[in-house]
Amino acid sequence: MSSRFSRSLLVGYFAIALFMTGDGFELTFLSVYLVDHGHSAVDASLAFTVYGLVAALAAWSSGVIAEMFGARRVMILAGVAWLVLQVVFLAVALPSGSMPLILAVYGVRAAAYPLFIYSFIVLIAQKVDRARLATAMGWYWAAYSFGIGVFGTLLPSWLIPSVGETATLWLALPWVAAGVALCVVSALMARHDSPAEETRPLTISSGSRWRELARGATILVENRQIAILAVVRVICNLSLFGFPVIMPLYLTTSQYDGVAVLSLSQWMQLWGLMFGITIITNVVWGRLGDRFGWMRQMRWYGCFGCAVATLGFFYLPQWTGGNMLAMSAAAALLAIGVSAFVPMGAAFPALAPEHTGAAISAQNLAAGVCTFIAPAIATVLLPVVGVGGICWTYACLYVIGAGLTLLVHPPQPGVTDRRVQRERSAAARVTVPAAQR
């Protein structure tokens, strides 16, 4: 990791990885756990729906809240809230068997996760020079993927056979606690190294705070380019959130034109491989975006790359059967495409430098919408056009997203800087007296 980032910021990346490891423990088996303990599949689905709704709202407000009260302060408070609510969830809500109580506690806990991780994005935007912002975001998403996609998936798969599901849920606590502790260390380091480094909360009135919070949504109306980029942000993760709904059916069963060429464990390994690759590609694309331009990268490698990978996941099993090498190639291509959108976190604040928190909140709102849109498309279209029609729908939306990137023009390193240099050189040639030419 570049030494040009402050030490306190580097510690923050490790805090994100540890926090997301603990937060990701439950994702692969909580629905099964609820069903095994007497709840219906509808109840389990409802729990995740409530979680997603609250998380989306918290994600939308996180940028402005972090800017108003201080990013590190919000991260610490959100982390402590997660720990307290997790204890209540495991010690009270789950043993009670009361679904309303489970929904209430799990739903409230959902707000802590986006407030923790997205406040760190605000911190990155505040502390990192614009010319290295995409690189910094690449490291952020690498830490995120390492936590939720690697350790957060692998550790439970090793722990459950040994200690059981309930104990595994409890073992998420020390990982999150370690992430919160590192966040405290990061805050102390920032205060020691430079008292002015830690961003002060905005000293504005209560009414102004509410207006600033609302700006996270109204900025989509006020700033046309942010609105367009938000649509691209919704599109960019369609396969990432939609495939877990449709691909287990398509690859492991014969339902809805399924090919049944892989086992469920092979599918899970494939998805884990995709996340593992993004750890590397997130960093690579961050550096490339800062050097050669953000929008060009997201257009050609992000949108078109994801379109090709999405169709590859559908057609390769038909052409190659259960060939894991071929499917791994599709997973690698999807990882490359998804991670090419890393500069998104730099482009939003660049489009509204006077309202960084609101711009990031708009991005987070779009990200939250995607978590609903992708499965919703699958749910509506699956009985009508099957998995193939869903994959083609995703692919077409990616192509539309590529076209929309042509309408967004943030000041970006690798493009704007070279354009300015060319304009200055041209102006210098024009002003040279004819006798000196």
PDB file of C-alpha atoms in Angstrom, residues 80-90 105 108-110 112:
ATOM      1  CA  VAL A  80     -20.050  -0.258  19.202  1.00  0.00           C
ATOM      2  CA  ALA A  81     -23.752  -0.249  18.268  1.00  0.00           C
ATOM      3  CA  TRP A  82     -23.187  -3.314  16.054  1.00  0.00           C
ATOM      4  CA  LEU A  83     -21.555  -5.195  18.930  1.00  0.00           C
ATOM      5  CA  VAL A  84     -24.306  -4.342  21.416  1.00  0.00           C
ATOM      6  CA  LEU A  85     -27.114  -5.197  19.004  1.00  0.00           C
ATOM      7  CA  GLN A  86     -25.417  -8.445  17.976  1.00  0.00           C
ATOM      8  CA  VAL A  87     -25.376  -9.538  21.612  1.00  0.00           C
ATOM      9  CA  VAL A  88     -29.074  -8.650  21.946  1.00  0.00           C
ATOM     10  CA  PHE A  89     -29.797 -10.461  18.679  1.00  0.00           C
ATOM     11  CA  LEU A  90     -28.035 -13.666  19.745  1.00  0.00           C
ATOM     12  CA  VAL A 105     -33.253  -6.127  16.415  1.00  0.00           C
ATOM     13  CA  VAL A 108     -31.796  -1.863  13.710  1.00  0.00           C
ATOM     14  CA  ARG A 109     -28.403  -3.602  13.629  1.00  0.00           C
ATOM     15  CA  ALA A 110     -28.462  -3.266   9.833  1.00  0.00           C
ATOM     16  CA  ALA A 112     -24.570   0.038  11.897  1.00  0.00           C
TER      17      ALA A 112
END
